[in-house]
Amino acid sequence: MSFQKLLFSLFINLCMMRLITNIDASTTTSQCLSHQQFMLLNMKHNLIYNPSKSTKLVHWNQSGVVDCCQWNGVSCNNGHVIGLDLSQESISGGLYNSSSLFNFEHLHSLNLAFNNFGSFIPSDIVKLKNLRHLNLSNAGFCGQIPKGIFQIQTLKTLDVSNNEELEGSLPEFPQHGQLDTLILSNTNFFGQLVSSISNLKQLSTLDLSNCQFNGTLPDSLSELTNLVHLDLSYNRFSGPLPSFNKSKNLQYLSLLQNELAGSILSTQWEELLNLCIINLGDNFFSGKIPKSLFTIPSLKEVTLSDNGFEGLLDEFQNATASTLELVDLSINKLEGPVPLSLFGLKRLSLLNLSSNKFNGTIHLDTIHKKLPYLRVLGLSNNKLSVEITDDDPSLSFFPNLTNVLLASCNLKKFPSFLKNQPKLFDLDLSNNLIQGPIPNWIWKFDSMVSLNLSNNLLTDLEGPLENPNSSLLMIDLHSNQIRGSIPYFTKYVVHLDFSNNEFSFIPPNIEKYLPFMFYLSLTNNSFHGKIPESFCNCSSIRMLDLSHNNFDGPIPKCLIARNNTLRLLNLAGNKLTGHIYDTIFSSTCNLRYLDLNANLLRGTIPNSLANCQKLEVLNLGNNSLSDEFPCFLGNITTLQVLVLRSNKLHGPIDCSHNTSHWKMLRVVDLASNKFVGTLPGKLLQSWTAMMDDGNYTKENGIYLYFNMYDFGHYIRYKDMLALINIAIVKRLAKIFANDPPYIFDDIAELGFTFGIGVIILPLIFWKKWRLWYWKHVDDLLWRIIPQLDFVYEQHGQHKYRTLRWISA
């Protein structure tokens, strides 16, 4: 979940804790009844918790406090326990129906948040007939939620968020339901949003974000007149957007990353005078953006990024009086000049117009005075020219800038005003016409995390390069003309792309300078000689691409031996000789992608390759390997691409003695060998993934996963941080401690795009070999697989950026 959503979740929990501890405070003077105290102690006895971290349970019946109504976390009314707050008590080991907890028949409020129960939610929870407030968030519950929990007639607040293994679906809600807060975010709830949701007339907060919901949004959603906070982001809702005009108190609306479509009309927003945040990003909305959206009097943030909005963006009135602080219209089809009224939003801190079709010239030195609070400026990948007439480094342009995204802006030199931006986190000047050396001042930003100078005409790096305080995690210099030794900048770097340059020297002991390296690409440079064994000592590396250089000699044994940590190893297009060592691939092999194509390797295909049970791409083509058809690889059920062309392989292609075959295999290239006999029909028929059914939707496409970090589709920032060394996590925490959440969200998304996260690639065949891939994975795969070209395609309401296979 994003940092912003985490803050909201914590806010809700704090409010509920306060409510539980203060409920009916005026009537808690009576002593608790003896049987109530007995049940509390019995419950404590049956709970497993950590006394050293407990601030409530550990003190019950101790320190001379006899009255259980005075115990921490306990609230009473007339001697009966009506409130229990056992949040953050380090409880583990499960909660069961036999617990005396469910015998507190007067209980109004129960808070078990921030524990680690690791069990189902007991069905006996429905015995708590008087329950009004129930908080089970972040508690480690799993399995099916008891459906009766929604039928507790007195229940007003239900929060089961952040239990990632908890699942269920929404029931039909009864008439006159009392729920005013329903939070199911970050769980495995699925199914449709039922139309009876409108029966919850008191509902003010509905958060179903980051679940598995699908289907169209019911029109009855517009009947929730008391709605204040609605978050349906990160699901698969489809269809048009219903009207929320009756929800006049609505302040927060997020439908981010769904499959909603259609246009948005000005009439949908006219009555929402209290709306502060609207996020419709990453959907399939189209048509024009109504200018009335920018004139909602209370609006602070509007995010419409990654949709299909098109046409001109109209000027709007009273921009200087607007409360807007964030405008993100990136990744759409907007065209024409950028409206001047956008530059009149004087409170603006984020303006991202990247990846549209805007044209014209933007003069930064004339707009910087109008936007004194601007922190994020995104103008990349349009048809814009960015100019700075008076580029005096002493001028204080945009004194608060943290993210500068000026890719493809026809820049011919480094903007000098950047020298005076000490808070820069993210700088993207890629795909411009900047030539000459990279100035040394660009390495001196202590807070910079990401730097992209790729696709320019840069030739050298101006020294000195040292900055012991540097926080750079990602550096992309690919596709320039930089010569000499590869530089090293900071020990925190996790992603380095120096591909498509003229580097020729790798410094010794490279692991000392890059201890946290995850991704390193040196493809298509001028390196020669043996592959340095110092790469073997880079303990964190998962993607190593040394292809298309002039390396010679044998493949270092120690490099292949890193197959338990490496996910991608590409040594193609060199002059490597010798054998592929047979005993190197261990039973713990984690390789997904192995490319040794176009070398001078000889000998046999190693039998130990069968240990790589997660291998998806194997390319041994264009060598001098002499062996039979490798039927022993048939037990690798994940294999999707197998290239053995142009070797000296011989004998029949007969795997009839094998019980397992490559059912996921999509590409097989055996050309230019010495195979004999007939093609076995039974073997070909077992390659069922090649049987194209002509249906190319995102839902049923076959996905080729280059899963570098061993977690699934959904991007969870805590997963990312868990993979990065604790030193980097601490560094990030220090940098982003006082910054708004969108700053880190932007950097985190970039991190996943460039190798810190999951690379997802749908693989579909249609006329030619075509590799389709999902959103936010830019040209990383193109640099891994050079036979790919980009094409944009639209299928119905679904948009894809296509990677097309170019035949040799």
Short mmCIF file of C-alpha atoms in Angstrom, two decimals, residues 161-336:
data_model
loop_
_atom_site.label_atom_id
_atom_site.label_comp_id
_atom_site.label_asym_id
_atom_site.label_seq_id
_atom_site.Cartn_x
_atom_site.Cartn_y
_atom_site.Cartn_z
CA SER A 161 -7.65 -4.21 6.73
CA ASN A 162 -4.08 -5.35 6.18
CA ASN A 163 -4.75 -9.05 6.74
CA GLU A 164 -3.35 -10.16 3.41
CA GLU A 165 -4.48 -13.80 3.73
CA LEU A 166 -8.01 -13.00 4.87
CA GLU A 167 -10.65 -13.59 2.21
CA GLY A 168 -14.37 -13.37 1.65
CA SER A 169 -17.02 -11.57 -0.36
CA LEU A 170 -19.57 -8.93 0.47
CA PRO A 171 -22.99 -10.23 1.56
CA GLU A 172 -26.33 -8.71 0.78
CA PHE A 173 -26.66 -5.92 3.34
CA PRO A 174 -29.96 -5.73 5.25
CA GLN A 175 -32.19 -2.69 5.19
CA HIS A 176 -31.28 0.06 7.65
CA GLY A 177 -27.78 -1.27 8.34
CA GLN A 178 -25.87 0.68 10.99
CA LEU A 179 -22.38 0.51 9.48
CA ASP A 180 -20.76 3.91 9.05
CA THR A 181 -17.17 2.70 8.52
CA LEU A 182 -16.23 -0.37 6.45
CA ILE A 183 -12.53 -0.96 5.77
CA LEU A 184 -11.42 -4.16 3.99
CA SER A 185 -8.28 -2.81 2.30
CA ASN A 186 -5.23 -4.96 1.59
CA THR A 187 -7.03 -8.29 1.97
CA ASN A 188 -8.08 -11.01 -0.46
CA PHE A 189 -11.76 -10.08 -0.56
CA PHE A 190 -13.21 -10.78 -4.00
CA GLY A 191 -16.40 -10.65 -6.05
CA GLN A 192 -18.66 -7.73 -6.88
CA LEU A 193 -19.67 -4.65 -4.96
CA VAL A 194 -23.26 -5.58 -4.18
CA SER A 195 -26.05 -3.16 -5.06
CA SER A 196 -27.44 -3.52 -1.51
CA ILE A 197 -24.49 -1.38 -0.36
CA SER A 198 -27.03 1.45 -0.62
CA ASN A 199 -28.83 -0.03 2.40
CA LEU A 200 -25.99 1.29 4.57
CA LYS A 201 -27.46 4.77 4.74
CA GLN A 202 -25.03 5.89 7.46
CA LEU A 203 -21.89 4.81 5.60
CA SER A 204 -19.27 7.57 5.63
CA THR A 205 -16.06 5.59 5.01
CA LEU A 206 -15.79 2.75 2.48
CA ASP A 207 -12.29 1.42 1.77
CA LEU A 208 -12.03 -1.70 -0.40
CA SER A 209 -8.61 -0.86 -1.83
CA ASN A 210 -6.02 -3.44 -2.87
CA CYS A 211 -8.39 -6.40 -2.94
CA GLN A 212 -9.68 -8.68 -5.72
CA PHE A 213 -13.05 -7.06 -6.41
CA ASN A 214 -14.36 -6.95 -9.98
CA GLY A 215 -17.46 -6.17 -12.02
CA THR A 216 -19.21 -2.88 -12.62
CA LEU A 217 -19.84 -0.33 -9.91
CA PRO A 218 -23.54 -0.42 -8.98
CA ASP A 219 -25.60 2.69 -9.61
CA SER A 220 -26.84 2.34 -6.03
CA LEU A 221 -23.42 3.56 -4.90
CA SER A 222 -24.66 7.05 -5.72
CA GLU A 223 -27.33 6.69 -3.00
CA LEU A 224 -24.75 6.87 -0.19
CA THR A 225 -25.50 10.45 0.79
CA ASN A 226 -23.29 10.46 3.91
CA LEU A 227 -20.17 9.23 2.13
CA VAL A 228 -17.01 11.15 3.05
CA HIS A 229 -14.19 8.74 2.12
CA LEU A 230 -14.39 6.27 -0.80
CA ASP A 231 -11.35 4.21 -1.82
CA LEU A 232 -11.80 1.41 -4.37
CA SER A 233 -8.26 1.54 -5.77
CA TYR A 234 -6.19 -1.45 -6.88
CA ASN A 235 -9.07 -3.73 -7.90
CA ARG A 236 -10.56 -4.78 -11.23
CA PHE A 237 -13.76 -2.78 -11.30
CA SER A 238 -14.95 -2.07 -14.83
CA GLY A 239 -17.60 -0.11 -16.66
CA PRO A 240 -18.56 3.56 -16.33
CA LEU A 241 -18.17 5.85 -13.36
CA PRO A 242 -21.42 6.39 -11.42
CA SER A 243 -22.45 9.85 -10.29
CA PHE A 244 -21.63 10.91 -6.74
CA ASN A 245 -23.58 14.17 -6.83
CA LYS A 246 -25.80 13.09 -3.93
CA SER A 247 -22.72 12.48 -1.75
CA LYS A 248 -22.32 16.15 -0.99
CA ASN A 249 -19.98 15.47 1.94
CA LEU A 250 -17.54 13.45 -0.16
CA GLN A 251 -13.96 14.56 0.48
CA TYR A 252 -11.80 11.66 -0.77
CA LEU A 253 -12.39 9.61 -3.94
CA SER A 254 -9.82 7.11 -5.25
CA LEU A 255 -10.47 4.61 -8.05
CA LEU A 256 -6.79 4.23 -8.94
CA GLN A 257 -5.72 1.19 -10.98
CA ASN A 258 -8.96 -0.43 -12.02
CA GLU A 259 -10.46 -1.08 -15.46
CA LEU A 260 -13.08 1.65 -15.45
CA ALA A 261 -13.91 3.21 -18.81
CA GLY A 262 -15.96 5.86 -20.54
CA SER A 263 -15.89 9.61 -20.23
CA ILE A 264 -16.21 11.80 -17.16
CA LEU A 265 -18.73 14.60 -17.38
CA SER A 266 -18.73 18.03 -15.81
CA THR A 267 -22.16 17.30 -14.30
CA GLN A 268 -20.63 14.52 -12.20
CA TRP A 269 -18.68 17.00 -10.08
CA GLU A 270 -20.80 20.13 -9.86
CA GLU A 271 -22.34 19.32 -6.46
CA LEU A 272 -19.17 17.97 -4.81
CA LEU A 273 -18.10 21.22 -3.19
CA ASN A 274 -16.21 19.46 -0.35
CA LEU A 275 -14.13 17.15 -2.51
CA CYS A 276 -10.44 17.45 -1.62
CA ILE A 277 -8.80 14.49 -3.40
CA ILE A 278 -9.80 12.73 -6.60
CA ASN A 279 -7.69 9.91 -8.07
CA LEU A 280 -8.90 8.20 -11.26
CA GLY A 281 -5.40 7.17 -12.39
CA ASP A 282 -4.52 3.98 -14.25
CA ASN A 283 -7.90 3.16 -15.79
CA PHE A 284 -9.34 3.32 -19.31
CA PHE A 285 -11.20 6.63 -19.14
CA SER A 286 -11.34 8.57 -22.39
CA GLY A 287 -12.68 11.76 -23.90
CA LYS A 288 -11.98 15.32 -22.82
CA ILE A 289 -11.16 16.36 -19.29
CA PRO A 290 -13.90 18.78 -18.16
CA LYS A 291 -12.45 22.09 -17.06
CA SER A 292 -14.99 22.23 -14.21
CA LEU A 293 -12.96 19.53 -12.50
CA PHE A 294 -10.23 22.09 -11.78
CA THR A 295 -12.63 24.61 -10.28
CA ILE A 296 -14.04 22.53 -7.40
CA PRO A 297 -13.50 24.99 -4.53
CA SER A 298 -11.99 22.55 -1.99
CA LEU A 299 -10.00 20.37 -4.39
CA LYS A 300 -6.35 19.86 -3.47
CA GLU A 301 -5.31 16.85 -5.53
CA VAL A 302 -6.45 15.59 -8.94
CA THR A 303 -4.82 12.50 -10.49
CA LEU A 304 -5.98 11.38 -13.94
CA SER A 305 -2.76 9.74 -15.07
CA ASP A 306 -2.45 6.63 -17.23
CA ASN A 307 -5.79 6.78 -19.01
CA GLY A 308 -6.93 7.62 -22.54
CA PHE A 309 -7.98 11.24 -22.07
CA GLU A 310 -7.49 13.15 -25.29
CA GLY A 311 -7.93 16.42 -27.07
CA LEU A 312 -7.16 19.92 -25.88
CA LEU A 313 -6.98 20.80 -22.21
CA ASP A 314 -9.08 23.94 -21.84
CA GLU A 315 -8.16 27.02 -19.86
CA PHE A 316 -10.12 27.43 -16.62
CA GLN A 317 -11.02 30.45 -14.52
CA ASN A 318 -9.83 31.71 -11.12
CA ALA A 319 -6.63 29.64 -11.15
CA THR A 320 -4.89 31.95 -8.68
CA ALA A 321 -7.66 31.36 -6.10
CA SER A 322 -7.52 27.59 -6.49
CA THR A 323 -6.54 25.32 -3.59
CA LEU A 324 -5.01 22.73 -5.96
CA GLU A 325 -1.66 21.37 -4.78
CA LEU A 326 -1.28 18.31 -7.01
CA VAL A 327 -2.16 17.83 -10.70
CA ASP A 328 -1.09 14.60 -12.42
CA LEU A 329 -2.29 14.20 -16.02
CA SER A 330 0.63 12.05 -17.21
CA ILE A 331 0.35 9.14 -19.67
CA ASN A 332 -2.68 10.25 -21.66
CA LYS A 333 -3.27 11.58 -25.18
CA LEU A 334 -3.72 15.24 -24.37
CA GLU A 335 -2.53 17.59 -27.07
CA GLY A 336 -2.08 21.20 -27.99
#
